[in-house]
Structure formats: C-alpha cells, structure tokens
Amino acid sequence: GQNIDQPTEMTATEGAIVQINCTYQTSGFNGLFWYQQHAGEAPTFLSYNVLDGLEEKGRFSSFLSRSKGYSYLLLKELQMKDSASYLCAVTDSNYQLIWGAGTKLIIKP
Amino acid sequence: GAVVSQHPSRVICKSGTSVKIECRSLDFQATTMFWYRQFPKKSLMLMATSNEGSKATYEQGVEKDKFLINHASLTLSTLTVTSAHPEDSSFYICSARVGGQDYGYTFGSGTRLTVV
C-alpha cells in the first residue's frame, strides 16, 4: 500500500531551528510537497521537490532523497507564527496526491 | 497567484437538510477540482475529483448520492451534502492544481459544516 510517515508532534523554541522528517512508500513518484496548515484554515503551499537535493526559500528549506524515500522540511529562526501543522504529500505514478497525517509543530517562547 | 474562493466558510444546518459548498477559481481555469474532508487533528481525505463537463470520480467509501459534485464550468465546482446528518459535520476543502514551475495545488479557504 501507499504510506507516508511523519512525526505526530514536535516542539521547538522561538529563534531555533527545527527539522520535520517525512518518509514515503508509494507506487511511483512524481514529486513531494510540503504544506503549512494553521488550525481551522486550509493548507498553504510551502515547497515542491522532484529532484534530489535541497530547495531553499527564505527561512524554509526542503530536502529530498528519492533513493531513500525521504524528505525533510527545515525551518530556521522560528517564530511564534510558525506554530501550525506541516503536511507532507507525494504525487504517485498516477499523479494522485497522497497525504501524510501532518506534524503539529508547537513553538515555545 | 492562483486563488480558489470557497463559500461559505462556516455553515450550521439541521439534520435532513442539504448544504451546497461552492469553489471558484478566480484567476485561472480549473479543469479539475479536488474535494477533501478533514476531521480534527487528521490529515486530508480525498473524497472525489471533479472534472469540468463530466462526472466526478469518487473515492472508495464515499457515497455518490450523498455528496453531489457538479463542475459545470471551468471556474466553478460545487459540493452538495444531501440529507445531512451530524456525522457529516467536518471541514470540507476544495483544491485545484496550478500549473507552472511549482506544480503546486491551491486550496480554497475551507468550509466548516456543523449539522445539528
């Protein structure tokens, strides 16, 4: 079956760095997305990786290793507003989007 | 950027009534719209994929007659929850794929449905 695993919850301190991991087993691969979702709101797009390596966008970076079925989202200089759920999603060979359950990130002062 | 407008944001209805949720793509044409349901602290669950001018494709376990989807134009898709029951209370979100370098999906703002 198709599966995406990410930690349920993580806690970090304001100003610090946190890495949220995602591993996947899917039938084919056509890209991996990271989305941010605040409570009661719809997800917002953060990043897209289809080739191996690191993609950097300001305070957020996303890494992909296709051979390992692994990705991480790196958040730097954490701010209180970064408290949210972070969803990992993979597009399989049929371009169907498979969602992880999300990682709730709690930022403490 | 590409925007999907979803309405209403919140709705409370009585058991047995029907509720319509609309999603409009404001600055692009969405030939395909995805409808998701999300329970508290859970991930998104794909309910159906709607294609403009054709019948929607429903995921296994989703009742077609209960969740009616219409995609009559390239900018409008609707989800109607018919004969709603309290167990239908949930967060419903629509999404459309956006072309371009990011190959991302843009989401509507979601509809919080409460059936009393």
Coordinates of C-alpha atoms in Angstrom, one line a residue:
Chain A
G1 CA 0.0 0.0 0.0
Q2 CA 0.9 3.6 -0.1
N3 CA 2.2 5.2 3.0
I4 CA 3.6 8.5 4.2
D5 CA 5.1 8.8 7.7
Q6 CA 5.9 11.9 9.6
P7 CA 6.0 12.6 13.4
T8 CA 2.7 13.5 15.0
E9 CA 4.0 16.4 17.1
M10 CA 7.2 18.4 17.6
T11 CA 8.1 21.2 20.0
A12 CA 10.8 23.8 19.4
T13 CA 11.9 27.1 20.8
E14 CA 11.4 30.5 19.2
G15 CA 14.5 31.5 17.3
A16 CA 15.8 28.0 17.0
I17 CA 15.9 25.5 14.0
V18 CA 13.6 22.5 13.6
Q19 CA 13.7 19.7 11.1
I20 CA 10.5 17.8 10.2
N21 CA 11.1 14.4 8.6
C22 CA 8.9 12.6 6.1
T23 CA 9.3 9.1 4.7
Y24 CA 7.2 7.7 1.9
Q25 CA 6.4 4.4 0.2
T26 CA 4.3 5.0 -2.9
S27 CA 3.7 3.4 -6.3
G28 CA 5.8 5.7 -8.3
F29 CA 6.9 9.2 -7.6
N30 CA 6.2 12.5 -9.3
G31 CA 7.1 15.0 -6.7
L32 CA 6.8 15.8 -3.0
F33 CA 5.1 18.8 -1.5
W34 CA 5.2 20.4 1.9
Y35 CA 2.2 22.4 3.1
Q36 CA 1.5 24.5 6.2
Q37 CA -1.9 24.4 7.8
H38 CA -3.0 26.6 10.7
A39 CA -5.8 25.3 12.8
G40 CA -9.2 25.8 11.1
E41 CA -7.6 27.0 7.9
A42 CA -6.8 25.4 4.6
P43 CA -3.3 24.3 3.7
T44 CA -0.9 26.7 2.1
F45 CA 1.9 25.7 -0.3
L46 CA 5.4 25.8 1.0
S47 CA 7.6 23.8 -1.3
Y48 CA 7.9 21.2 -4.1
N49 CA 10.8 18.8 -4.7
V50 CA 11.0 16.4 -7.6
L51 CA 14.8 16.1 -7.9
D52 CA 17.2 15.1 -5.1
G53 CA 18.7 17.9 -3.1
L54 CA 17.9 21.0 -1.1
E55 CA 15.5 23.7 -2.1
E56 CA 15.8 26.9 -0.1
K57 CA 13.1 29.6 0.3
G58 CA 13.9 32.1 2.9
R59 CA 13.6 30.6 6.3
F60 CA 12.2 27.4 4.9
S61 CA 14.2 24.7 3.1
S62 CA 13.1 21.3 1.8
F63 CA 15.3 18.3 1.1
L64 CA 14.6 15.2 -1.0
S65 CA 16.3 11.8 -1.4
R66 CA 14.4 9.7 -3.8
S67 CA 16.5 6.6 -3.3
K68 CA 15.8 6.7 0.4
G69 CA 12.1 7.7 0.1
Y70 CA 12.9 10.6 2.4
S71 CA 12.3 14.3 2.7
Y72 CA 12.7 16.9 5.4
L73 CA 11.4 20.4 5.9
L74 CA 13.9 22.7 7.7
L75 CA 12.6 25.8 9.5
K76 CA 15.1 28.4 10.7
E77 CA 14.8 31.4 13.0
L78 CA 11.5 30.0 14.3
Q79 CA 8.7 32.5 15.0
M80 CA 5.6 32.0 17.1
K81 CA 3.5 32.3 13.9
D82 CA 5.2 29.1 12.7
S83 CA 3.1 27.1 15.1
A84 CA 1.0 25.0 12.7
S85 CA 0.7 21.6 11.2
Y86 CA 3.0 20.7 8.4
L87 CA 1.8 18.3 5.8
C88 CA 4.0 16.1 3.6
A89 CA 2.3 14.9 0.3
V90 CA 3.6 12.8 -2.5
T91 CA 2.3 12.5 -6.1
D92 CA 2.4 8.9 -7.2
S93 CA 2.8 7.4 -10.7
N94 CA -0.9 8.3 -11.5
Y95 CA -0.3 11.8 -10.3
Q96 CA -2.6 11.1 -7.3
L97 CA -1.7 13.2 -4.3
I98 CA -1.1 11.0 -1.2
W99 CA -1.1 13.0 2.1
G100 CA 0.7 12.4 5.3
A101 CA -1.2 12.9 8.6
G102 CA 0.7 16.0 9.3
T103 CA 3.2 17.1 12.0
K104 CA 1.9 19.6 14.6
L105 CA 4.7 22.0 15.5
I106 CA 4.5 23.8 18.8
I107 CA 6.7 26.8 19.2
K108 CA 7.6 27.9 22.8
P109 CA 8.9 31.3 23.8
Chain B
G1 CA -1.1 33.9 -7.7
A2 CA -3.8 31.4 -8.4
V3 CA -6.7 31.8 -6.0
V4 CA -9.6 29.5 -5.2
S5 CA -12.6 31.1 -3.5
Q6 CA -14.6 28.8 -1.3
H7 CA -18.0 29.7 0.2
P8 CA -19.5 29.6 2.7
S9 CA -16.7 29.5 5.3
R10 CA -19.0 28.2 8.1
V11 CA -22.5 26.8 7.9
I12 CA -24.8 25.3 10.5
C13 CA -27.7 23.2 9.3
K14 CA -30.4 21.0 10.6
S15 CA -30.3 17.2 10.1
G16 CA -32.1 16.2 7.0
T17 CA -31.4 19.4 5.1
S18 CA -28.9 19.9 2.2
V19 CA -25.9 22.2 2.0
K20 CA -24.1 23.5 -1.0
I21 CA -20.5 24.5 -1.0
E22 CA -19.0 26.4 -3.9
C23 CA -15.5 26.7 -5.1
R24 CA -14.5 29.2 -7.7
S25 CA -11.1 29.7 -9.4
L26 CA -10.7 33.4 -9.6
D27 CA -7.8 34.0 -12.0
F28 CA -7.3 30.7 -13.7
Q29 CA -9.3 27.9 -15.3
A30 CA -9.6 24.8 -13.1
T31 CA -10.4 21.8 -15.3
T32 CA -10.0 19.6 -12.3
M33 CA -11.1 20.3 -8.7
F34 CA -10.4 18.0 -5.8
W35 CA -12.7 17.8 -2.8
Y36 CA -11.3 16.9 0.6
R37 CA -12.7 16.2 4.0
Q38 CA -10.7 16.7 7.2
F39 CA -11.6 15.6 10.7
P40 CA -10.0 17.3 13.7
K41 CA -6.3 16.6 14.0
K42 CA -6.4 14.3 11.0
S43 CA -5.0 14.7 7.5
L44 CA -6.9 15.5 4.4
M45 CA -9.1 12.7 3.0
L46 CA -9.8 12.9 -0.7
M47 CA -13.5 12.5 -1.4
A48 CA -13.7 13.0 -5.1
T49 CA -12.2 14.5 -8.1
S50 CA -14.4 16.7 -10.3
N51 CA -13.7 17.3 -14.0
E52 CA -15.4 20.1 -15.9
G53 CA -18.1 18.8 -18.1
S54 CA -18.0 15.2 -16.9
K55 CA -19.0 13.1 -13.9
A56 CA -16.9 13.2 -10.8
T57 CA -14.7 10.4 -9.7
Y58 CA -15.4 9.3 -6.1
E59 CA -13.0 7.6 -3.8
Q60 CA -13.9 4.2 -2.3
G61 CA -16.3 4.5 0.5
V62 CA -17.7 7.9 -0.4
E63 CA -21.4 7.9 -1.2
K64 CA -22.1 9.5 -4.6
D65 CA -25.7 10.2 -3.8
K66 CA -24.9 11.9 -0.6
F67 CA -22.1 14.1 -1.8
L68 CA -23.2 15.5 -5.1
I69 CA -20.5 17.2 -7.1
N70 CA -21.1 19.4 -10.1
H71 CA -18.4 21.0 -12.2
A72 CA -20.4 22.9 -14.8
S73 CA -17.8 25.4 -15.8
L74 CA -14.0 25.9 -15.8
T75 CA -14.3 28.2 -12.9
L76 CA -16.9 26.7 -10.7
S77 CA -17.3 23.4 -8.8
T78 CA -19.9 22.7 -6.2
L79 CA -20.3 20.0 -3.5
T80 CA -23.8 19.4 -2.1
V81 CA -24.1 17.4 1.1
T82 CA -27.6 16.0 0.8
S83 CA -29.8 14.9 3.8
A84 CA -27.0 15.9 6.2
H85 CA -26.5 14.1 9.5
P86 CA -24.4 15.1 12.5
E87 CA -21.7 12.6 11.4
D88 CA -21.3 14.7 8.2
S89 CA -20.0 17.6 10.4
S90 CA -16.5 18.2 9.2
F91 CA -14.1 20.6 7.5
Y92 CA -14.5 20.5 3.7
I93 CA -11.8 21.8 1.4
C94 CA -11.5 22.1 -2.3
S95 CA -8.3 22.3 -4.3
A96 CA -7.1 22.8 -7.8
R97 CA -3.8 22.0 -9.4
V98 CA -1.9 25.1 -10.6
G99 CA 0.4 24.8 -13.5
G100 CA 3.9 26.3 -13.6
Q101 CA 7.2 25.8 -12.0
D102 CA 5.9 24.9 -8.6
Y103 CA 3.4 22.4 -9.8
G104 CA 1.5 23.1 -6.6
Y105 CA -2.1 22.8 -5.5
T106 CA -4.0 25.8 -4.4
F107 CA -6.7 25.4 -1.8
G108 CA -10.0 27.1 -1.0
S109 CA -10.3 28.5 2.5
G110 CA -12.4 25.6 3.6
T111 CA -16.0 25.2 4.9
R112 CA -16.7 24.2 8.5
L113 CA -20.0 22.3 8.4
T114 CA -21.9 21.6 11.6
V115 CA -25.1 19.5 11.4
V116 CA -27.3 19.8 14.4

